[in-house]
Amino acid sequence: MIIYTHLACLAHDPGPEHPERPARLKVVLEALHRDHADLDWREAPVAKLGDLLLVHSQEHVETVLDQDFSGYRILDPDTVICPESRAAALRAAGAVVAAVDAVINGSDPAAFCAVRPPGHHATGDAAMGFCLLNNIAIGAAHALERHGLERVAVVDFDVHHGNGTQAIFCHDRRVAYFSSHESGLYPYSGAPSERCAGNVMNALLPPGSGSFNFRNLWEDQMLPAIEAFRPQLVMISAGFDAHLRDPLADLMLETEDFAWLTGRLRQIAQAHASGRIVSALEGGYDLEALRECSVAHVAQLR
């Protein structure tokens, strides 16, 4: 198994007191080095412009990659960049693209991208919700266009709906998007009725759902749908903010729930995708929970 990361991802600074802070990635890297030091650690490359333009507009890419300012620049009420954000965004997207190449070319069947900023809220033409470039969508589009895959499953268990990923692939049946998320939370999208071209499956969980409801939902509805899609590649938006200790949500999951779902997704990848699975870090804002969940997640992927 491969872990992709880069120190540039620690330099993206949205400002004092911002939840999506560099300490998030710092604790993940410390924990993974402690518990999974034997894995194949690789430096995330810089994403190529052509890959970014597979899912984003030229104008949006230029906005995110602009360094001609000092201090902070506000892109939306939740999303702030600094001059160092350009390098972080390019390495985060580049990590997922490199991971897709690696698992498809057969060097390793599984990869985890320990990067930030996260990506699943970024739409084709806008940054939002702490996200600059949609890392997982860029990787999925790369798998389609550069490797010729016909069925890529994107599984999103972040507590917030990945509206950007859904919007990017809404009319592309080669990508199926599966998301469970807490009802009533930002970005206030992701209703079960949002089916797009029949390639989207959303499930709402009420606050306080806990392990039992979460596991039943995935076991009874979501996992069978992923199996039926027969993905050639499984990609995971791995947000751990549904954890009971997270300050931004109330879904009340435990570390073992993320490990369980990761293991089930790994089984699907082994059954249909020659084991090919790529995961990228999304949300998670309690440092202790993030540390525990990232270690448990990688343990199930390897």
C-alpha positions as YAML, in Angstrom:
chain: A
units: angstrom
residues:
- id: 1
  name: MET
  ca: [0.00, 0.00, 0.00]
- id: 2
  name: ILE
  ca: [1.11, 3.55, -0.79]
- id: 3
  name: ILE
  ca: [0.70, 6.72, 1.23]
- id: 4
  name: TYR
  ca: [1.00, 9.99, -0.69]
- id: 5
  name: THR
  ca: [1.63, 13.27, 1.10]
- id: 6
  name: HIS
  ca: [3.71, 16.43, 0.88]
- id: 7
  name: LEU
  ca: [4.94, 19.01, 3.39]
- id: 8
  name: ALA
  ca: [3.50, 21.78, 1.20]
- id: 9
  name: CYS
  ca: [0.06, 20.67, 2.36]
- id: 10
  name: LEU
  ca: [0.96, 21.83, 5.86]
- id: 11
  name: ALA
  ca: [1.64, 25.38, 4.65]
- id: 12
  name: HIS
  ca: [-1.93, 26.13, 3.52]
- id: 13
  name: ASP
  ca: [-3.13, 28.49, 6.25]
- id: 14
  name: PRO
  ca: [-6.79, 29.65, 6.25]
- id: 15
  name: GLY
  ca: [-6.17, 31.86, 9.27]
- id: 16
  name: PRO
  ca: [-6.32, 31.80, 13.07]
- id: 17
  name: GLU
  ca: [-9.08, 29.69, 14.61]
- id: 18
  name: HIS
  ca: [-10.10, 28.18, 11.26]
- id: 19
  name: PRO
  ca: [-11.27, 24.55, 11.71]
- id: 20
  name: GLU
  ca: [-9.38, 23.33, 8.63]
- id: 21
  name: ARG
  ca: [-5.99, 24.02, 10.15]
- id: 22
  name: PRO
  ca: [-2.52, 22.60, 9.45]
- id: 23
  name: ALA
  ca: [-2.59, 20.69, 12.75]
- id: 24
  name: ARG
  ca: [-5.14, 18.33, 11.19]
- id: 25
  name: LEU
  ca: [-2.64, 16.91, 8.73]
- id: 26
  name: LYS
  ca: [0.21, 17.09, 11.24]
- id: 27
  name: VAL
  ca: [-1.51, 14.68, 13.64]
- id: 28
  name: VAL
  ca: [-2.51, 12.35, 10.79]
- id: 29
  name: LEU
  ca: [1.07, 12.13, 9.54]
- id: 30
  name: GLU
  ca: [2.46, 11.60, 13.04]
- id: 31
  name: ALA
  ca: [-0.01, 8.79, 13.71]
- id: 32
  name: LEU
  ca: [0.54, 7.09, 10.36]
- id: 33
  name: HIS
  ca: [4.32, 7.27, 10.70]
- id: 34
  name: ARG
  ca: [3.98, 5.71, 14.14]
- id: 35
  name: ASP
  ca: [1.61, 2.88, 13.20]
- id: 36
  name: HIS
  ca: [2.19, 2.38, 9.47]
- id: 37
  name: ALA
  ca: [5.82, 3.38, 8.91]
- id: 38
  name: ASP
  ca: [6.42, 0.19, 6.92]
- id: 39
  name: LEU
  ca: [4.16, 1.28, 4.06]
- id: 40
  name: ASP
  ca: [5.38, 2.77, 0.79]
- id: 41
  name: TRP
  ca: [5.54, 6.51, 1.54]
- id: 42
  name: ARG
  ca: [5.74, 8.72, -1.55]
- id: 43
  name: GLU
  ca: [5.95, 12.44, -2.16]
- id: 44
  name: ALA
  ca: [2.85, 13.80, -3.87]
- id: 45
  name: PRO
  ca: [3.68, 15.34, -7.24]
- id: 46
  name: VAL
  ca: [2.32, 18.62, -8.58]
- id: 47
  name: ALA
  ca: [-0.94, 18.12, -10.48]
- id: 48
  name: LYS
  ca: [-0.84, 18.94, -14.16]
- id: 49
  name: LEU
  ca: [-3.03, 21.71, -15.53]
- id: 50
  name: GLY
  ca: [-4.65, 19.31, -17.99]
- id: 51
  name: ASP
  ca: [-5.92, 17.13, -15.14]
- id: 52
  name: LEU
  ca: [-7.35, 20.11, -13.26]
- id: 53
  name: LEU
  ca: [-9.19, 21.24, -16.38]
- id: 54
  name: LEU
  ca: [-10.90, 17.87, -16.69]
- id: 55
  name: VAL
  ca: [-13.25, 19.00, -13.91]
- id: 56
  name: HIS
  ca: [-12.61, 22.71, -13.28]
- id: 57
  name: SER
  ca: [-12.98, 25.84, -15.39]
- id: 58
  name: GLN
  ca: [-9.90, 27.78, -16.43]
- id: 59
  name: GLU
  ca: [-11.14, 30.78, -14.44]
- id: 60
  name: HIS
  ca: [-11.51, 28.76, -11.25]
- id: 61
  name: VAL
  ca: [-8.07, 27.19, -11.60]
- id: 62
  name: GLU
  ca: [-6.50, 30.61, -12.11]
- id: 63
  name: THR
  ca: [-8.26, 31.94, -8.99]
- id: 64
  name: VAL
  ca: [-7.01, 29.09, -6.81]
- id: 65
  name: LEU
  ca: [-3.47, 29.16, -8.17]
- id: 66
  name: ASP
  ca: [-3.05, 32.94, -7.95]
- id: 67
  name: GLN
  ca: [-0.18, 33.95, -5.67]
- id: 68
  name: ASP
  ca: [-0.14, 37.65, -6.47]
- id: 69
  name: PHE
  ca: [-1.31, 38.82, -3.04]
- id: 70
  name: SER
  ca: [-0.18, 38.89, 0.57]
- id: 71
  name: GLY
  ca: [-1.97, 37.89, 3.73]
- id: 72
  name: TYR
  ca: [-5.31, 36.19, 3.21]
- id: 73
  name: ARG
  ca: [-7.83, 36.13, 0.38]
- id: 74
  name: ILE
  ca: [-11.45, 35.13, 1.07]
- id: 75
  name: LEU
  ca: [-12.99, 32.99, -1.68]
- id: 76
  name: ASP
  ca: [-16.26, 32.36, 0.15]
- id: 77
  name: PRO
  ca: [-17.40, 32.83, 3.78]
- id: 78
  name: ASP
  ca: [-15.73, 29.54, 4.82]
- id: 79
  name: THR
  ca: [-12.85, 29.31, 2.36]
- id: 80
  name: VAL
  ca: [-9.68, 31.35, 2.69]
- id: 81
  name: ILE
  ca: [-6.33, 31.10, 0.91]
- id: 82
  name: CYS
  ca: [-2.84, 32.43, 1.47]
- id: 83
  name: PRO
  ca: [0.04, 32.55, -1.04]
- id: 84
  name: GLU
  ca: [1.17, 29.07, 0.05]
- id: 85
  name: SER
  ca: [-2.24, 27.60, -0.76]
- id: 86
  name: ARG
  ca: [-1.32, 27.21, -4.42]
- id: 87
  name: ALA
  ca: [1.39, 24.63, -3.70]
- id: 88
  name: ALA
  ca: [-0.81, 22.78, -1.21]
- id: 89
  name: ALA
  ca: [-3.73, 22.55, -3.64]
- id: 90
  name: LEU
  ca: [-1.52, 21.33, -6.47]
- id: 91
  name: ARG
  ca: [0.10, 18.66, -4.29]
- id: 92
  name: ALA
  ca: [-3.25, 17.52, -2.86]
- id: 93
  name: ALA
  ca: [-4.73, 17.05, -6.33]
- id: 94
  name: GLY
  ca: [-1.47, 15.59, -7.62]
- id: 95
  name: ALA
  ca: [-1.47, 13.00, -4.84]
- id: 96
  name: VAL
  ca: [-4.82, 11.59, -5.94]
- id: 97
  name: VAL
  ca: [-3.83, 11.53, -9.60]
- id: 98
  name: ALA
  ca: [-0.57, 9.75, -8.76]
- id: 99
  name: ALA
  ca: [-2.45, 7.29, -6.56]
- id: 100
  name: VAL
  ca: [-4.84, 6.48, -9.41]
- id: 101
  name: ASP
  ca: [-1.89, 5.89, -11.75]
- id: 102
  name: ALA
  ca: [-0.18, 3.66, -9.20]
- id: 103
  name: VAL
  ca: [-3.14, 1.40, -8.46]
- id: 104
  name: ILE
  ca: [-4.17, 1.10, -12.11]
- id: 105
  name: ASN
  ca: [-0.63, 0.42, -13.30]
- id: 106
  name: GLY
  ca: [-0.38, -2.33, -10.74]
- id: 107
  name: SER
  ca: [2.44, -1.21, -8.48]
- id: 108
  name: ASP
  ca: [0.12, -1.41, -5.46]
- id: 109
  name: PRO
  ca: [-3.65, -2.01, -5.25]
- id: 110
  name: ALA
  ca: [-4.39, 0.56, -2.52]
- id: 111
  name: ALA
  ca: [-3.37, 4.12, -1.72]
- id: 112
  name: PHE
  ca: [-4.22, 6.76, 0.87]
- id: 113
  name: CYS
  ca: [-3.65, 10.45, 0.18]
- id: 114
  name: ALA
  ca: [-2.84, 12.25, 3.44]
- id: 115
  name: VAL
  ca: [-3.29, 15.74, 2.08]
- id: 116
  name: ARG
  ca: [-5.10, 19.02, 2.56]
- id: 117
  name: PRO
  ca: [-6.95, 21.19, 1.67]
- id: 118
  name: PRO
  ca: [-9.92, 18.85, 1.28]
- id: 119
  name: GLY
  ca: [-11.87, 18.83, -1.96]
- id: 120
  name: HIS
  ca: [-15.38, 17.39, -2.11]
- id: 121
  name: HIS
  ca: [-17.26, 20.71, -1.82]
- id: 122
  name: ALA
  ca: [-15.34, 22.36, -4.68]
- id: 123
  name: THR
  ca: [-17.51, 22.57, -7.79]
- id: 124
  name: GLY
  ca: [-16.35, 22.94, -11.35]
- id: 125
  name: ASP
  ca: [-16.16, 26.70, -11.06]
- id: 126
  name: ALA
  ca: [-16.09, 27.60, -7.36]
- id: 127
  name: ALA
  ca: [-14.20, 26.96, -4.14]
- id: 128
  name: MET
  ca: [-16.37, 26.44, -1.09]
- id: 129
  name: GLY
  ca: [-16.59, 24.71, 2.28]
- id: 130
  name: PHE
  ca: [-12.82, 24.78, 2.96]
- id: 131
  name: CYS
  ca: [-12.21, 23.13, -0.46]
- id: 132
  name: LEU
  ca: [-10.15, 24.62, -3.30]
- id: 133
  name: LEU
  ca: [-9.79, 21.90, -5.94]
- id: 134
  name: ASN
  ca: [-11.90, 18.75, -5.97]
- id: 135
  name: ASN
  ca: [-9.08, 16.25, -5.45]
- id: 136
  name: ILE
  ca: [-11.18, 13.09, -5.64]
- id: 137
  name: ALA
  ca: [-13.05, 14.29, -8.74]
- id: 138
  name: ILE
  ca: [-9.79, 15.16, -10.48]
- id: 139
  name: GLY
  ca: [-8.51, 11.66, -9.76]
- id: 140
  name: ALA
  ca: [-11.73, 10.02, -10.97]
- id: 141
  name: ALA
  ca: [-11.72, 12.04, -14.20]
- id: 142
  name: HIS
  ca: [-8.07, 11.11, -14.72]
- id: 143
  name: ALA
  ca: [-9.00, 7.43, -14.38]
- id: 144
  name: LEU
  ca: [-11.69, 7.86, -17.03]
- id: 145
  name: GLU
  ca: [-9.85, 9.99, -19.55]
- id: 146
  name: ARG
  ca: [-6.24, 8.83, -19.19]
- id: 147
  name: HIS
  ca: [-6.80, 5.16, -18.36]
- id: 148
  name: GLY
  ca: [-10.07, 4.46, -20.14]
- id: 149
  name: LEU
  ca: [-11.99, 3.11, -17.17]
- id: 150
  name: GLU
  ca: [-15.74, 2.87, -17.63]
- id: 151
  name: ARG
  ca: [-16.99, 2.52, -14.04]
- id: 152
  name: VAL
  ca: [-15.55, 4.45, -11.10]
- id: 153
  name: ALA
  ca: [-17.34, 4.47, -7.74]
- id: 154
  name: VAL
  ca: [-16.82, 7.49, -5.50]
- id: 155
  name: VAL
  ca: [-17.84, 6.73, -1.91]
- id: 156
  name: ASP
  ca: [-18.17, 9.69, 0.46]
- id: 157
  name: PHE
  ca: [-18.68, 9.07, 4.19]
- id: 158
  name: ASP
  ca: [-17.80, 12.60, 5.27]
- id: 159
  name: VAL
  ca: [-20.55, 13.98, 7.52]
- id: 160
  name: HIS
  ca: [-21.20, 16.74, 4.96]
- id: 161
  name: HIS
  ca: [-22.56, 16.08, 1.48]
- id: 162
  name: GLY
  ca: [-19.95, 16.28, -1.28]
- id: 163
  name: ASN
  ca: [-21.99, 18.62, -3.43]
- id: 164
  name: GLY
  ca: [-19.04, 19.46, -5.66]
- id: 165
  name: THR
  ca: [-18.28, 15.86, -6.56]
- id: 166
  name: GLN
  ca: [-21.95, 15.19, -7.26]
- id: 167
  name: ALA
  ca: [-22.29, 18.27, -9.47]
- id: 168
  name: ILE
  ca: [-19.16, 17.48, -11.48]
- id: 169
  name: PHE
  ca: [-20.31, 13.96, -12.37]
- id: 170
  name: CYS
  ca: [-24.08, 14.53, -12.33]
- id: 171
  name: HIS
  ca: [-24.43, 13.65, -16.01]
- id: 172
  name: ASP
  ca: [-21.55, 11.22, -16.39]
- id: 173
  name: ARG
  ca: [-22.77, 7.66, -15.89]
- id: 174
  name: ARG
  ca: [-19.20, 6.36, -15.83]
- id: 175
  name: VAL
  ca: [-18.95, 7.68, -12.26]
- id: 176
  name: ALA
  ca: [-21.37, 6.60, -9.55]
- id: 177
  name: TYR
  ca: [-21.45, 8.74, -6.40]
- id: 178
  name: PHE
  ca: [-22.56, 7.29, -3.05]
- id: 179
  name: SER
  ca: [-22.86, 9.51, 0.02]
- id: 180
  name: SER
  ca: [-24.26, 9.30, 3.53]
- id: 181
  name: HIS
  ca: [-24.34, 12.55, 5.49]
- id: 182
  name: GLU
  ca: [-26.07, 14.24, 8.40]
- id: 183
  name: SER
  ca: [-29.36, 15.95, 7.60]
- id: 184
  name: GLY
  ca: [-29.60, 19.69, 8.10]
- id: 185
  name: LEU
  ca: [-25.87, 20.35, 7.71]
- id: 186
  name: TYR
  ca: [-23.86, 22.46, 5.28]
- id: 187
  name: PRO
  ca: [-24.06, 22.55, 2.27]
- id: 188
  name: TYR
  ca: [-27.78, 21.71, 2.68]
- id: 189
  name: SER
  ca: [-27.83, 19.45, -0.36]
- id: 190
  name: GLY
  ca: [-27.75, 15.71, -0.96]
- id: 191
  name: ALA
  ca: [-31.40, 14.74, -0.67]
- id: 192
  name: PRO
  ca: [-32.23, 11.16, -1.70]
- id: 193
  name: SER
  ca: [-34.28, 12.62, -4.56]
- id: 194
  name: GLU
  ca: [-31.09, 14.01, -6.14]
- id: 195
  name: ARG
  ca: [-30.39, 11.19, -8.57]
- id: 196
  name: CYS
  ca: [-28.78, 13.10, -11.48]
- id: 197
  name: ALA
  ca: [-28.46, 10.62, -14.38]
- id: 198
  name: GLY
  ca: [-29.26, 7.72, -12.07]
- id: 199
  name: ASN
  ca: [-25.62, 7.61, -10.99]
- id: 200
  name: VAL
  ca: [-26.07, 9.32, -7.60]
- id: 201
  name: MET
  ca: [-27.22, 7.75, -4.34]
- id: 202
  name: ASN
  ca: [-27.60, 9.99, -1.31]
- id: 203
  name: ALA
  ca: [-28.73, 8.97, 2.15]
- id: 204
  name: LEU
  ca: [-29.57, 11.33, 5.02]
- id: 205
  name: LEU
  ca: [-28.91, 10.38, 8.62]
- id: 206
  name: PRO
  ca: [-30.53, 12.43, 11.41]
- id: 207
  name: PRO
  ca: [-28.37, 13.90, 14.19]
- id: 208
  name: GLY
  ca: [-27.51, 11.34, 16.83]
- id: 209
  name: SER
  ca: [-27.91, 8.36, 14.49]
- id: 210
  name: GLY
  ca: [-24.91, 6.52, 15.89]
- id: 211
  name: SER
  ca: [-23.29, 3.28, 14.81]
- id: 212
  name: PHE
  ca: [-26.39, 1.10, 14.49]
- id: 213
  name: ASN
  ca: [-28.23, 3.32, 12.02]
- id: 214
  name: PHE
  ca: [-25.07, 4.14, 10.08]
- id: 215
  name: ARG
  ca: [-24.05, 0.51, 9.60]
- id: 216
  name: ASN
  ca: [-27.57, -0.63, 8.76]
- id: 217
  name: LEU
  ca: [-27.90, 2.08, 6.12]
- id: 218
  name: TRP
  ca: [-24.67, 1.08, 4.42]
- id: 219
  name: GLU
  ca: [-25.21, -2.67, 4.74]
- id: 220
  name: ASP
  ca: [-28.82, -2.64, 3.52]
- id: 221
  name: GLN
  ca: [-28.78, 0.09, 0.87]
- id: 222
  name: MET
  ca: [-25.47, 1.65, -0.10]
- id: 223
  name: LEU
  ca: [-23.10, -1.31, -0.26]
- id: 224
  name: PRO
  ca: [-25.47, -3.46, -2.40]
- id: 225
  name: ALA
  ca: [-25.79, -0.53, -4.82]
- id: 226
  name: ILE
  ca: [-22.01, -0.21, -5.09]
- id: 227
  name: GLU
  ca: [-21.74, -3.97, -5.66]
- id: 228
  name: ALA
  ca: [-24.35, -3.74, -8.44]
- id: 229
  name: PHE
  ca: [-22.34, -0.98, -10.14]
- id: 230
  name: ARG
  ca: [-19.31, -3.33, -10.35]
- id: 231
  name: PRO
  ca: [-16.71, -0.56, -10.13]
- id: 232
  name: GLN
  ca: [-13.36, -0.93, -11.82]
- id: 233
  name: LEU
  ca: [-11.93, 1.48, -9.25]
- id: 234
  name: VAL
  ca: [-13.20, 2.46, -5.81]
- id: 235
  name: MET
  ca: [-12.40, 5.99, -4.62]
- id: 236
  name: ILE
  ca: [-13.13, 7.23, -1.11]
- id: 237
  name: SER
  ca: [-13.73, 10.74, 0.17]
- id: 238
  name: ALA
  ca: [-12.54, 9.89, 3.67]
- id: 239
  name: GLY
  ca: [-13.97, 12.47, 6.02]
- id: 240
  name: PHE
  ca: [-13.96, 11.59, 9.71]
- id: 241
  name: ASP
  ca: [-16.16, 14.43, 10.97]
- id: 242
  name: ALA
  ca: [-19.07, 12.10, 11.68]
- id: 243
  name: HIS
  ca: [-17.11, 10.98, 14.75]
- id: 244
  name: LEU
  ca: [-18.82, 11.55, 18.09]
- id: 245
  name: ARG
  ca: [-16.03, 13.91, 19.21]
- id: 246
  name: ASP
  ca: [-16.18, 16.17, 16.14]
- id: 247
  name: PRO
  ca: [-17.19, 19.76, 16.97]
- id: 248
  name: LEU
  ca: [-18.93, 20.50, 13.65]
- id: 249
  name: ALA
  ca: [-21.50, 17.68, 13.54]
- id: 250
  name: ASP
  ca: [-23.63, 15.34, 15.63]
- id: 251
  name: LEU
  ca: [-23.79, 12.00, 13.86]
- id: 252
  name: MET
  ca: [-22.07, 10.28, 16.83]
- id: 253
  name: LEU
  ca: [-20.05, 7.58, 15.06]
- id: 254
  name: GLU
  ca: [-17.11, 5.75, 16.61]
- id: 255
  name: THR
  ca: [-13.68, 4.98, 15.18]
- id: 256
  name: GLU
  ca: [-14.68, 1.35, 14.64]
- id: 257
  name: ASP
  ca: [-17.50, 2.40, 12.30]
- id: 258
  name: PHE
  ca: [-15.06, 3.98, 9.86]
- id: 259
  name: ALA
  ca: [-12.84, 0.91, 10.03]
- id: 260
  name: TRP
  ca: [-15.83, -1.36, 9.38]
- id: 261
  name: LEU
  ca: [-17.00, 0.57, 6.31]
- id: 262
  name: THR
  ca: [-13.47, 0.80, 4.94]
- id: 263
  name: GLY
  ca: [-13.12, -2.95, 5.25]
- id: 264
  name: ARG
  ca: [-16.37, -3.52, 3.39]
- id: 265
  name: LEU
  ca: [-15.31, -1.17, 0.60]
- id: 266
  name: ARG
  ca: [-12.01, -3.00, 0.39]
- id: 267
  name: GLN
  ca: [-13.92, -6.25, -0.14]
- id: 268
  name: ILE
  ca: [-15.90, -4.69, -2.99]
- id: 269
  name: ALA
  ca: [-12.69, -3.43, -4.59]
- id: 270
  name: GLN
  ca: [-11.20, -6.91, -4.36]
- id: 271
  name: ALA
  ca: [-14.31, -8.48, -5.89]
- id: 272
  name: HIS
  ca: [-14.77, -6.09, -8.81]
- id: 273
  name: ALA
  ca: [-11.73, -3.83, -9.23]
- id: 274
  name: SER
  ca: [-8.72, -6.11, -8.78]
- id: 275
  name: GLY
  ca: [-8.35, -4.57, -5.33]
- id: 276
  name: ARG
  ca: [-7.88, -1.05, -6.72]
- id: 277
  name: ILE
  ca: [-8.89, 1.52, -4.10]
- id: 278
  name: VAL
  ca: [-7.80, 5.14, -3.62]
- id: 279
  name: SER
  ca: [-8.74, 7.18, -0.57]
- id: 280
  name: ALA
  ca: [-8.21, 10.88, 0.10]
- id: 281
  name: LEU
  ca: [-8.57, 12.76, 3.37]
- id: 282
  name: GLU
  ca: [-11.53, 15.12, 3.56]
- id: 283
  name: GLY
  ca: [-13.01, 16.48, 6.82]
- id: 284
  name: GLY
  ca: [-12.44, 15.73, 10.50]
- id: 285
  name: TYR
  ca: [-11.87, 18.53, 12.99]
- id: 286
  name: ASP
  ca: [-11.22, 16.89, 16.36]
- id: 287
  name: LEU
  ca: [-7.53, 16.09, 16.36]
- id: 288
  name: GLU
  ca: [-7.69, 12.99, 18.56]
- id: 289
  name: ALA
  ca: [-10.57, 11.51, 16.56]
- id: 290
  name: LEU
  ca: [-8.78, 12.33, 13.31]
- id: 291
  name: ARG
  ca: [-5.63, 10.60, 14.56]
- id: 292
  name: GLU
  ca: [-7.50, 7.45, 15.59]
- id: 293
  name: CYS
  ca: [-9.67, 7.25, 12.49]
- id: 294
  name: SER
  ca: [-6.86, 7.75, 9.98]
- id: 295
  name: VAL
  ca: [-4.85, 4.92, 11.57]
- id: 296
  name: ALA
  ca: [-7.89, 2.59, 11.60]
- id: 297
  name: HIS
  ca: [-8.81, 3.53, 8.02]
- id: 298
  name: VAL
  ca: [-5.33, 2.78, 6.67]
- id: 299
  name: ALA
  ca: [-5.18, -0.47, 8.64]
- id: 300
  name: GLN
  ca: [-8.23, -1.68, 6.72]
- id: 301
  name: LEU
  ca: [-6.92, -0.51, 3.36]
- id: 302
  name: ARG
  ca: [-3.53, -2.23, 3.59]
...
